Coordinates of C-alpha atoms in Angstrom, one line a residue:
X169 CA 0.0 0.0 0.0
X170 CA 1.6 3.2 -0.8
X171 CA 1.3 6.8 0.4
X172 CA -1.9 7.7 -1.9
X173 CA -3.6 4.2 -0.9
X174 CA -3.1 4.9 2.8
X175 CA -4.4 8.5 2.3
X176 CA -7.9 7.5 0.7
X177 CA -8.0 4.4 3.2
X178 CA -8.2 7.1 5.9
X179 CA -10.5 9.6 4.6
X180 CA -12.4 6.8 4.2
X181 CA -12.5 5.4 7.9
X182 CA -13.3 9.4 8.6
X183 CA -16.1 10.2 6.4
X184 CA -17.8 6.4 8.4
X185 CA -16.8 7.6 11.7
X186 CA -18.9 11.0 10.5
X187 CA -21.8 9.3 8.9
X188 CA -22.0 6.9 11.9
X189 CA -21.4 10.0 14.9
X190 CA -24.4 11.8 13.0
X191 CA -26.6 8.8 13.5
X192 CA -26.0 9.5 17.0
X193 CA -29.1 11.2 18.6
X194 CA -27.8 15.5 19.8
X195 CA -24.5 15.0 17.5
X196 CA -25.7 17.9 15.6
X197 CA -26.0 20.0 18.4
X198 CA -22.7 19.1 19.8
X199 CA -20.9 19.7 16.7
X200 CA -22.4 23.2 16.8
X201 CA -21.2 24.1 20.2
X202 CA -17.7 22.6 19.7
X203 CA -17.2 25.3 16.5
X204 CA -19.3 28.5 18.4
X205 CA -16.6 27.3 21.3
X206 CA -13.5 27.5 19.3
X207 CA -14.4 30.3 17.4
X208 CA -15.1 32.2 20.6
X209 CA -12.4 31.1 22.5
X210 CA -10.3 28.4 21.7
X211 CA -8.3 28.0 24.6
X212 CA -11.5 26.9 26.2
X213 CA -12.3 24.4 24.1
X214 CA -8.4 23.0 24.8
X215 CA -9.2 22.9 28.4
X216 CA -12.4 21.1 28.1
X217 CA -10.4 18.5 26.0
X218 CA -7.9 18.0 28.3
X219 CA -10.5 17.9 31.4
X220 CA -12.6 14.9 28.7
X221 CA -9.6 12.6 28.4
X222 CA -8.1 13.5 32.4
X223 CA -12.1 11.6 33.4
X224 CA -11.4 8.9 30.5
X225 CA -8.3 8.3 31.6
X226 CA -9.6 7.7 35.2
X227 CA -12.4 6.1 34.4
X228 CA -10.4 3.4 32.7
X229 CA -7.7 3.2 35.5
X230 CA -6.8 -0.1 37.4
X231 CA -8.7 0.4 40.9
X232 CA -6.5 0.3 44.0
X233 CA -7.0 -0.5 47.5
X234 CA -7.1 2.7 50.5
X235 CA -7.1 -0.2 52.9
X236 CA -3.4 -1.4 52.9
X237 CA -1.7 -1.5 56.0
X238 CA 1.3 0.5 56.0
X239 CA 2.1 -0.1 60.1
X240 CA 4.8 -2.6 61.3
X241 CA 2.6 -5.8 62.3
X242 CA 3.7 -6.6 66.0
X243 CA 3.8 -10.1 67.5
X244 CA 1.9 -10.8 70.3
X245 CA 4.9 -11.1 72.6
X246 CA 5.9 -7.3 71.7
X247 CA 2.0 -6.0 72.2
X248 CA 2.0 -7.1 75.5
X249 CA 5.0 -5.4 76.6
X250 CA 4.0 -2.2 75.2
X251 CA 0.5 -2.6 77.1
X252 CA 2.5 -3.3 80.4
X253 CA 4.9 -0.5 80.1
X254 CA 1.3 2.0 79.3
X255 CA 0.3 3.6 81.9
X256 CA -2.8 6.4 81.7
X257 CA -2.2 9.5 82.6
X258 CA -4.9 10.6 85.7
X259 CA -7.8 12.2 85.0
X260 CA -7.1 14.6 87.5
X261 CA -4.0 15.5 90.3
X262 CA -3.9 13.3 93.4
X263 CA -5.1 15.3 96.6
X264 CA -3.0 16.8 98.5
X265 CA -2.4 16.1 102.3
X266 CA -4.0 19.8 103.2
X267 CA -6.9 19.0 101.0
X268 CA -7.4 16.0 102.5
X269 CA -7.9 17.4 105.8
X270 CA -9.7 20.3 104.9
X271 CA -12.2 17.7 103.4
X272 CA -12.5 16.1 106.7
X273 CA -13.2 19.0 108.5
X274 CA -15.8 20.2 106.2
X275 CA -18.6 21.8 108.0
X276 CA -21.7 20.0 106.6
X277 CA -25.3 22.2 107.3
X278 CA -28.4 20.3 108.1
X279 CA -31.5 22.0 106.9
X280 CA -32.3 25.4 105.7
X281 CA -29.8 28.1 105.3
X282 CA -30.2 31.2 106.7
X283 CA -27.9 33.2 108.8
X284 CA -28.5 31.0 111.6
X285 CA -27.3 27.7 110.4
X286 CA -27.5 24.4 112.4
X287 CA -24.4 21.5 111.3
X288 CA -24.4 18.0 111.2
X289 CA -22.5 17.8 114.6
X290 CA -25.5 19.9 116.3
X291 CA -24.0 23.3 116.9
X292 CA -25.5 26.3 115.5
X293 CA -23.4 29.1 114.2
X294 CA -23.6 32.5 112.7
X295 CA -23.4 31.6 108.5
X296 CA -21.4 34.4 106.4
X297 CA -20.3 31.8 103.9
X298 CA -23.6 32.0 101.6
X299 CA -25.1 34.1 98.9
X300 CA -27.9 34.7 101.0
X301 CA -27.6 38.5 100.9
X302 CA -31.2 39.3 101.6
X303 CA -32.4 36.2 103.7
X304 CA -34.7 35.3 101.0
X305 CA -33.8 31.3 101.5
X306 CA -36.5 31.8 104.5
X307 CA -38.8 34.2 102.8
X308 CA -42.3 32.5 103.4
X309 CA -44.0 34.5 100.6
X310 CA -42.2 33.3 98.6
X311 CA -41.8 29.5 99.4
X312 CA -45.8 29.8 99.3
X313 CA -45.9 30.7 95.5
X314 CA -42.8 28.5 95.0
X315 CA -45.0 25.5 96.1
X316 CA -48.4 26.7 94.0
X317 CA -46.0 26.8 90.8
X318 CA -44.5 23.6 91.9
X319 CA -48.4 21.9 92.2
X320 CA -49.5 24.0 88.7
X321 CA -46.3 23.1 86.4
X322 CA -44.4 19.9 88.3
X323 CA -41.1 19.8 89.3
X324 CA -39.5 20.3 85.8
X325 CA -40.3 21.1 82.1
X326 CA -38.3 17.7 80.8
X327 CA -37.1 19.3 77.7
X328 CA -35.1 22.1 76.0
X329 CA -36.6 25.6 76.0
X330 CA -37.1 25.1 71.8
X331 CA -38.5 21.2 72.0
X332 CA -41.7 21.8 74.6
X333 CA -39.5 23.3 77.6
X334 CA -40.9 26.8 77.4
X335 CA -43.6 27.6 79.5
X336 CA -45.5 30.8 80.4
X337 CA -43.5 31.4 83.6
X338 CA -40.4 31.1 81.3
X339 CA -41.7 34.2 78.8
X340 CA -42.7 36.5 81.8
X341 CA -39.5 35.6 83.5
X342 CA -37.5 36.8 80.8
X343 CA -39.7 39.7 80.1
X344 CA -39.5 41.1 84.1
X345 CA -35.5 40.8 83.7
X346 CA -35.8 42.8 80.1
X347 CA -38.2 45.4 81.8
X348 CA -36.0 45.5 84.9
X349 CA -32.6 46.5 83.3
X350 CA -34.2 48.4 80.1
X351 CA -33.5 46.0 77.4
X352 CA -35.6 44.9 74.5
X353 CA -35.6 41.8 75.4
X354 CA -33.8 38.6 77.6
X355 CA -33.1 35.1 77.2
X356 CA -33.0 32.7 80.1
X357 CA -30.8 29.8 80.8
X358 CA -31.9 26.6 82.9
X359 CA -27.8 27.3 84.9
X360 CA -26.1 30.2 85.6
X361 CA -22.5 29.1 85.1
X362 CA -23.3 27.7 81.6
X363 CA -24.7 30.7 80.8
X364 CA -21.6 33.3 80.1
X365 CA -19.8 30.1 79.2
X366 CA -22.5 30.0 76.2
X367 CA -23.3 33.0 75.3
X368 CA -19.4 33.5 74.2
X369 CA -18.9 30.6 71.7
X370 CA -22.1 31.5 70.4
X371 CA -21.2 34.6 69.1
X372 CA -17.1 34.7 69.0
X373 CA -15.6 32.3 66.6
X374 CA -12.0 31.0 65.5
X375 CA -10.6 33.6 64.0
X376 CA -11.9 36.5 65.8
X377 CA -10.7 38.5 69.1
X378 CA -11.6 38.5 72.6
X379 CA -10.0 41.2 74.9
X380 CA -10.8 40.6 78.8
X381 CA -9.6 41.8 82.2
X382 CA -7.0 38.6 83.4
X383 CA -9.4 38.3 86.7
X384 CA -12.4 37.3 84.9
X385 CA -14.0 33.8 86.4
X386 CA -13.9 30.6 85.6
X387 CA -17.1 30.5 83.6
X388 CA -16.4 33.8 81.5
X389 CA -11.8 31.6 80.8
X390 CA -14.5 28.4 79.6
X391 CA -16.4 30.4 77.6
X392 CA -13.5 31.6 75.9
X393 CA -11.7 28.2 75.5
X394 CA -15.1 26.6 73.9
X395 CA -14.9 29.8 71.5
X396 CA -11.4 29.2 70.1
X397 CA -10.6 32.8 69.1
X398 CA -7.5 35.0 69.8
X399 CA -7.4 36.0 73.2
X400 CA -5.5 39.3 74.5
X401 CA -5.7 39.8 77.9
X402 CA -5.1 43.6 79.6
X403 CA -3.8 44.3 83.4
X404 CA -6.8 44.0 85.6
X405 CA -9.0 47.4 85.8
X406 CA -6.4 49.1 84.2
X407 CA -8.5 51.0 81.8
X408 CA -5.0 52.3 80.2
X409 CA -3.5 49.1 79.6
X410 CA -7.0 48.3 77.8
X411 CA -6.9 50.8 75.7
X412 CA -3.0 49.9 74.6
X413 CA -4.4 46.7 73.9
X414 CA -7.8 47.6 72.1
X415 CA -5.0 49.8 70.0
X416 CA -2.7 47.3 69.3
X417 CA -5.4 44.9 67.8
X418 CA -6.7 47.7 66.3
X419 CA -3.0 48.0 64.2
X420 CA -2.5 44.6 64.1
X421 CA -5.5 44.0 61.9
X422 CA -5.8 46.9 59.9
X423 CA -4.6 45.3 56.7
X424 CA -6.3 42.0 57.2
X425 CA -9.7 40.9 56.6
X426 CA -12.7 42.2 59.1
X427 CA -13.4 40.1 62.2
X428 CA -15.6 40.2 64.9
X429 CA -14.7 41.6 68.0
X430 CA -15.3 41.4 71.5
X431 CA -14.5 43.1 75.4
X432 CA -15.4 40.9 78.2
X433 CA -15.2 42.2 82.4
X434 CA -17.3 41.9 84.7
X435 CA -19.2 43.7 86.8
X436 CA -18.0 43.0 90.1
X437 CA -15.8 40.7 90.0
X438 CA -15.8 37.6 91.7
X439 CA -12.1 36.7 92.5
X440 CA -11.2 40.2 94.0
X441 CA -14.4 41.6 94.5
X442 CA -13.6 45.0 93.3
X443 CA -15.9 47.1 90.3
X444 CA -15.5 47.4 86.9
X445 CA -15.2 51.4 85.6
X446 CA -17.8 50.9 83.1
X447 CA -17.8 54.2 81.8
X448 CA -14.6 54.4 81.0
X449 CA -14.8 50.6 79.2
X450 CA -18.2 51.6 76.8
X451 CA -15.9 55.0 76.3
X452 CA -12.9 52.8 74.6
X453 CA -16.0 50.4 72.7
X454 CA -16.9 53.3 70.9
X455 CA -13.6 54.3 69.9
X456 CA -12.0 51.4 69.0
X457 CA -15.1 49.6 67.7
X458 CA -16.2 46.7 69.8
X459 CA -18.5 45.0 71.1
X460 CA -19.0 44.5 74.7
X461 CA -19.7 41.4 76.8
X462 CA -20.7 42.4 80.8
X463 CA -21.2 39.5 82.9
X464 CA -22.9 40.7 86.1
X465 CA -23.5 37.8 88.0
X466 CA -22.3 38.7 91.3
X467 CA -23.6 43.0 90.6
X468 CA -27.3 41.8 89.1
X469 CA -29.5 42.6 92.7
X470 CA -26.7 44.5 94.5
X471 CA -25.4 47.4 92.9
X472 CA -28.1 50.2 91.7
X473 CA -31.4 51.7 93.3
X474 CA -33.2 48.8 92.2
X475 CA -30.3 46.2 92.1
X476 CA -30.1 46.6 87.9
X477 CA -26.7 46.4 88.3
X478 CA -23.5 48.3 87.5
X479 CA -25.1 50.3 85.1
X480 CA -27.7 51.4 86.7
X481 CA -25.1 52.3 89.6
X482 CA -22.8 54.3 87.5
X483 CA -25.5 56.0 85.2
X484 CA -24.5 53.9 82.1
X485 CA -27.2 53.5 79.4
X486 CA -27.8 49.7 79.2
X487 CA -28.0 49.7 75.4
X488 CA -24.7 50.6 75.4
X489 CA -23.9 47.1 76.5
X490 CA -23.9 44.5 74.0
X491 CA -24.4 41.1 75.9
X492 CA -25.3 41.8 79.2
X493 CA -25.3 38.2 81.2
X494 CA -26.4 37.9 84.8
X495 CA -27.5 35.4 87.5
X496 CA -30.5 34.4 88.7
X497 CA -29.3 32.1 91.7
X498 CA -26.7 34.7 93.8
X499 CA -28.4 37.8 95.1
X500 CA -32.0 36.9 93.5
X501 CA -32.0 33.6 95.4
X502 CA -33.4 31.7 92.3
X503 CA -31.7 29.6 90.0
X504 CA -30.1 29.8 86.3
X505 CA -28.8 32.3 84.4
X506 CA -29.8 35.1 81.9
X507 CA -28.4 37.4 78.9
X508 CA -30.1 40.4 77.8
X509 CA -29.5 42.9 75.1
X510 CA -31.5 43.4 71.4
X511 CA -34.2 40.9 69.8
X512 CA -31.3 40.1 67.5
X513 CA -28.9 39.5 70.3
X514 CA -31.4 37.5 71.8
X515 CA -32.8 35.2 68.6
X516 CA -29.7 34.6 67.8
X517 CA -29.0 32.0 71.2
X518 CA -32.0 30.5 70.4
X519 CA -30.6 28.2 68.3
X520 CA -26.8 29.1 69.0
X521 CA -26.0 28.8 72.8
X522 CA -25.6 24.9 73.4
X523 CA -26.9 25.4 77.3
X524 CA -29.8 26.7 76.3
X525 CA -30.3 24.4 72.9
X526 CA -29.1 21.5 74.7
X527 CA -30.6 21.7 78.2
X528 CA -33.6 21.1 80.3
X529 CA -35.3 24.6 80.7
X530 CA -35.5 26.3 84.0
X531 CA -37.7 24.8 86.5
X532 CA -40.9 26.5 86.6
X533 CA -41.0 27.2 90.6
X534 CA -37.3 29.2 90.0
X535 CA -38.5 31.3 87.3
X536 CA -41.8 32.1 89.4
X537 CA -39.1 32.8 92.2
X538 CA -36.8 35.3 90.3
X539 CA -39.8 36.8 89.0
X540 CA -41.4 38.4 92.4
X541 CA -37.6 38.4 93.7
X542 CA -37.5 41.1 90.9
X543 CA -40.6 42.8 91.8
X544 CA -39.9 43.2 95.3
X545 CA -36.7 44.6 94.6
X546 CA -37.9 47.3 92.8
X547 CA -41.3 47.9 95.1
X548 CA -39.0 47.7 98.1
X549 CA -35.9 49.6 98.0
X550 CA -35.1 49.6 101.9
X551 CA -34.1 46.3 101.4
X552 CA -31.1 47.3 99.3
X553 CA -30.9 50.1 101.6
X554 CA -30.7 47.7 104.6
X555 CA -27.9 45.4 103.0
X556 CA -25.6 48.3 102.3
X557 CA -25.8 49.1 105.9
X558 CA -24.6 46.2 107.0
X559 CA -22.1 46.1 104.7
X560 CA -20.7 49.2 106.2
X561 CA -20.8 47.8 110.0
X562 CA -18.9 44.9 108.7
X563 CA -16.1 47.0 107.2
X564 CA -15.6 48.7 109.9
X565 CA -15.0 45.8 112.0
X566 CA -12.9 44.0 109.6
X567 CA -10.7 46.6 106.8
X568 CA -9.7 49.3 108.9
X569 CA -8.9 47.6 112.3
X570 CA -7.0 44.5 111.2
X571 CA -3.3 45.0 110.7
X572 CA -3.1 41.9 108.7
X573 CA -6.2 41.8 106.3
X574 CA -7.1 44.2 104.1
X575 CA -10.5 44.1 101.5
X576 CA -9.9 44.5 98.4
X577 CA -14.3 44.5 97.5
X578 CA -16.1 47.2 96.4
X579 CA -17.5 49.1 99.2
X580 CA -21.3 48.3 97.8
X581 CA -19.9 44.4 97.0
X582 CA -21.8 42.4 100.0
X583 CA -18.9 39.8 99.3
X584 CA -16.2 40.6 101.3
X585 CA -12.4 39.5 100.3
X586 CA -10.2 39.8 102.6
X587 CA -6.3 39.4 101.5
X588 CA -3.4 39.4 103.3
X589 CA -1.5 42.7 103.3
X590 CA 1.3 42.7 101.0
X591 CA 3.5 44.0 103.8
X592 CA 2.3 41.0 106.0
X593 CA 3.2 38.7 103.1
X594 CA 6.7 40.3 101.8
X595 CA 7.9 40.3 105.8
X596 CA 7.2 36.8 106.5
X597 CA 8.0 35.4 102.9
X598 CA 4.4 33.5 101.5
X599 CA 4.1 32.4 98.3
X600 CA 0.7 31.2 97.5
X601 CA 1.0 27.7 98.8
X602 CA 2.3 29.5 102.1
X603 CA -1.0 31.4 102.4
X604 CA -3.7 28.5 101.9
X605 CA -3.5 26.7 105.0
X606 CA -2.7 29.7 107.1
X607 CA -6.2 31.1 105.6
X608 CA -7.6 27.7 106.6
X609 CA -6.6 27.8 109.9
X610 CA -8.6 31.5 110.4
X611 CA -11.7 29.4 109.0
X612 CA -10.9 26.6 111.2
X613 CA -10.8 29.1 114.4
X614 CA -13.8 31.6 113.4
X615 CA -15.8 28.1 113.4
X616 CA -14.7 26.9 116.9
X617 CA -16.2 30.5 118.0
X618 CA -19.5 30.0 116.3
X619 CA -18.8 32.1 112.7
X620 CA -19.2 29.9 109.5
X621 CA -16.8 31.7 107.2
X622 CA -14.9 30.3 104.1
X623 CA -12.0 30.9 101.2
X624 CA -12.0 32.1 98.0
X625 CA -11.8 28.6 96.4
X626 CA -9.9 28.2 92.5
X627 CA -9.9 25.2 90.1
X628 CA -6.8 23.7 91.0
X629 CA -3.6 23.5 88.2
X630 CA -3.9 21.1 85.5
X631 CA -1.4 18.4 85.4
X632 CA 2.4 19.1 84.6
X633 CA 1.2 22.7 84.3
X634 CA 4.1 25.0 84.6
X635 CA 4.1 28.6 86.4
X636 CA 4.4 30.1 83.0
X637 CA 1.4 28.7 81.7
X638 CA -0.9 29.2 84.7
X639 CA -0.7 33.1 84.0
X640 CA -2.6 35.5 86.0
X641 CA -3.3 33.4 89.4
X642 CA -5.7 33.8 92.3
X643 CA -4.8 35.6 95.4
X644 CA -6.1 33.5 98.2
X645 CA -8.0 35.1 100.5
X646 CA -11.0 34.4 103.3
X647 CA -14.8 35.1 102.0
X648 CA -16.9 36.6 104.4
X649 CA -20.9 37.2 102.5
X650 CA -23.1 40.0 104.2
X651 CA -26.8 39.0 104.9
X652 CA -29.5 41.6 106.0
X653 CA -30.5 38.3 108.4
X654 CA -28.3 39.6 111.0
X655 CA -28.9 42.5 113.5
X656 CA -26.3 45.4 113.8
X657 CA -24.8 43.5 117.2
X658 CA -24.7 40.1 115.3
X659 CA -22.5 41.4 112.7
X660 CA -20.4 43.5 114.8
X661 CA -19.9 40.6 117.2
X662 CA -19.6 38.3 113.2
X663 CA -16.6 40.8 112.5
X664 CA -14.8 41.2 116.2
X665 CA -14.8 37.3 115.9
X666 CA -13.5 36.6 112.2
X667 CA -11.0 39.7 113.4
X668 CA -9.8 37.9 116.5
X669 CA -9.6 34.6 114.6
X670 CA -7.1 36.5 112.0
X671 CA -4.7 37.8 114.7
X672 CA -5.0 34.7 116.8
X673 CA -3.2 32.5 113.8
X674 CA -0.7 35.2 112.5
X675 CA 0.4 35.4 115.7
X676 CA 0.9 31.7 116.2
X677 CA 2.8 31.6 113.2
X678 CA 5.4 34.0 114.1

């Protein structure tokens, strides 16, 4: 066959393959759109080749196995030995001989608390180690409506708030908090704790920024673990150091792509005691374009004319607060937790928070309970009034007239902590470890004379934690909690004796 044979043999074969592709049923259309294509643009055409025959190719390839074991088999002699030398690491740091024995001396109450309390081995002593600020545990009013609710709704609602756990008591609950601050609206959770620790990680995401004081609690350093974003952390109270932060981040992302971004304190705060400046922290907001998360669990029912909280006591507008997150079982004697702020705030955890997706709602009888706890703080003011004055006795037994104590509280904070002065600690040498059991030796002696008084109580260090690591650490320090239960003599006699206990072991330990 020569060259002019094999060139008509193939034009041949061509012209079949044509007659035969135009038999096929949407040829004609396909020719069309291959020559429109690589009139149009050509190099799309190439591209759509290459992508044809890449999917030919793999269509047509021999199949292979993901299953194969790559790992070294191991006899059976050699897996034993590697399960005997295994040994788990604990789930969580063996106790230590002081907190053995402070568990064995733990004071155990038997019935009602109040600020008489009666313990297990029959004594009956003078209780400043609850949150029982205005000796509503005994309140009889409201035990009576807690029992109709109780007899109306049952114990529990046996489901989330959004799968049949709402109830009515639920929606006025959350609209008496909402009317009570001067929000649009609240959302309530069925546990305080898991409350802040929810509201975070439902709004702050990897990726975006958290600025908060070092001395927040434990529930608001969860919340911002579960949330996975970058965390800055500013001096405690020191409004300038937040403000060279809020500037630095500021900088920092500048030239990178928007994220959201977030300030979280606290009201009062619950591991010194002291008070946020709040004006000063919406001030910096604004200017620096945040948003700001205020968790006042321990100033919700204290601080204001009607116990709104710190913004009500320092004359902030409430809407200038983006998340505001409070307690329903401290001051108001209730249970759970709530966080108010805008309907869109608010909608937004309906179906974001876990606690409140995931968990039982609120029992009925608590919400009725934070309800009137709500109205008769704002129908009966003395009662506030009546707190703060005790407050003031108790000072003046304890901060000015102890030489080794000092309080670091706010002057309106019912919770007293009381510290060891830092001359007291420099001149004797205490590290942190030094200063528990001494602490626990003033509890130990205020109990023998009839006053139930406690610690300010941490999680304890993780495992092989280092110093470095832990970062900011609490100061330990006694916890005395004012209740308007007592008389005027009953707390002055409640200081004298929690002041004598103090001197008594310092000067032991000389």
């Amino acid at each position: 066959m020569d060259l002019q044979d094999a060139h008509d043999w193939f034009i041949d074969v061509l012209n079949e393959v044509s007659v035969q592709f135009h038999k096929v049923p949407g040829s004609a259309i396909f020719l069309r759109y291959v020559k429109s294509s690589y009139q149009n643009d050509p190099i799309r055409s190439a591209v759509e080749l290459f992508l044809f025959l890449f999917a030919v190719k793999y269509l047509l390839a021999p199949k292979y196995s993901t299953s194969k074991k790559s790992y070294v088999k191991l006899t059976d002699e050699e897996i034993d030995e590697l399960v005997d030398e295994w040994a788990p690491e604990p789930l969580v740091a063996p106790q230590t001989a002081f907190e053995e024995a402070e568990h064995e001396k733990r004071p155990v109450i038997v019935g009602p608390t109040g600020p008489k309390s009666k313990l297990l081995n029959g004594r009956t002593v003078t209780n400043v180690a609850s949150y029982n600020f205005y000796n509503l545990a005994g309140n009889e009013s409201l035990k009576e409506k807690a029992i109709q609710t109780l007899r109306t709704y049952g114990v529990g609602p046996c489901g989330p708030p959004g799968f049949y756990g709402t109830q009515d008591v639920h929606m006025r609950t959350e609209s008496a908090i909402a009317t009570h601050l001067g929000t649009t609206a609240c959302i309530v959770y069925a546990q305080a704790f898991s409350t802040i620790s929810s509201v975070i990680p439902a709004f702050s995401k990897r990726g975006d920024i958290i600025v908060a004081d070092k001395a927040v609690n434990f529930a608001i350093r969860k919340g911002i673990q579960i949330s996975r974003s970058s965390i800055r952390w500013y001096e405690h109270n020191d409004m300038e150091d937040l403000q060279n932060v809020l500037a630095s981040v500021v900088k920092e992302q500048a030239k990178k792509p928007l994220t959201r971004r977030f300030i979280i304190t606290e009201g009062l705060f619950e591991n010194i005691g002291d008070m946020v400046n709040l004006t000063k922290v919406v001030e910096l907001k604004h200017r620096y374009k945040f948003r700001l998360i205020l968790d006042e669990t321990w100033s919700f029912g204290v601080l204001g004319r009607t116990g709104a909280g710190v913004t009500e006591h320092q004359g902030v507008n409430v809407r200038e607060v983006d998340m505001l997150v409070g307690s329903l079982a401290g001051p108001v004697c209730a249970g759970g937790g709530f966080c108010a702020g805008s309907n869109e705030i608010v909608e937004h955890q309906r179906l974001s928070a876990s606690a409140y997706t995931f968990s039982a709602a609120l029992p009925a009888m608590l919400a009725t309970t934070a309800t009137e706890v709500l109205s008769m703080l704002e129908s009966n003011t003395e009662m506030l009034n009546q707190l703060r004055e005790n407050i003031r006795i108790m000072w003046a037994q304890l901060d000015p007239r102890s030489e080794w104590v000092h309080c670091s509280s706010a002057m309106e904070n019912p919770v007293m902590i009381l510290v060891l002065k830092p001359e007291v600690v420099a001149s004797r040498k205490l590290d942190i470890r030094d200063q528990e059991p001494l602490l626990q030796e003033m509890v130990d002696e205020a109990l023998n004379n009839g006053v139930l008084v406690t610690r300010l109580k941490s999680m304890p260090r993780g495992i092989n934690v280092t110093p470095k690591e832990v970062g900011w650490e609490l100061q330990p320090a006694l916890k005395v909690c004012i209740t308007t239960g007592l008389t005027r003599k009953e707390i002055e006699r409640t200081g004298t004796v929690i002041r004598h206990a103090i001197t008594k072991i310092m000067k032991a330990r000389r």
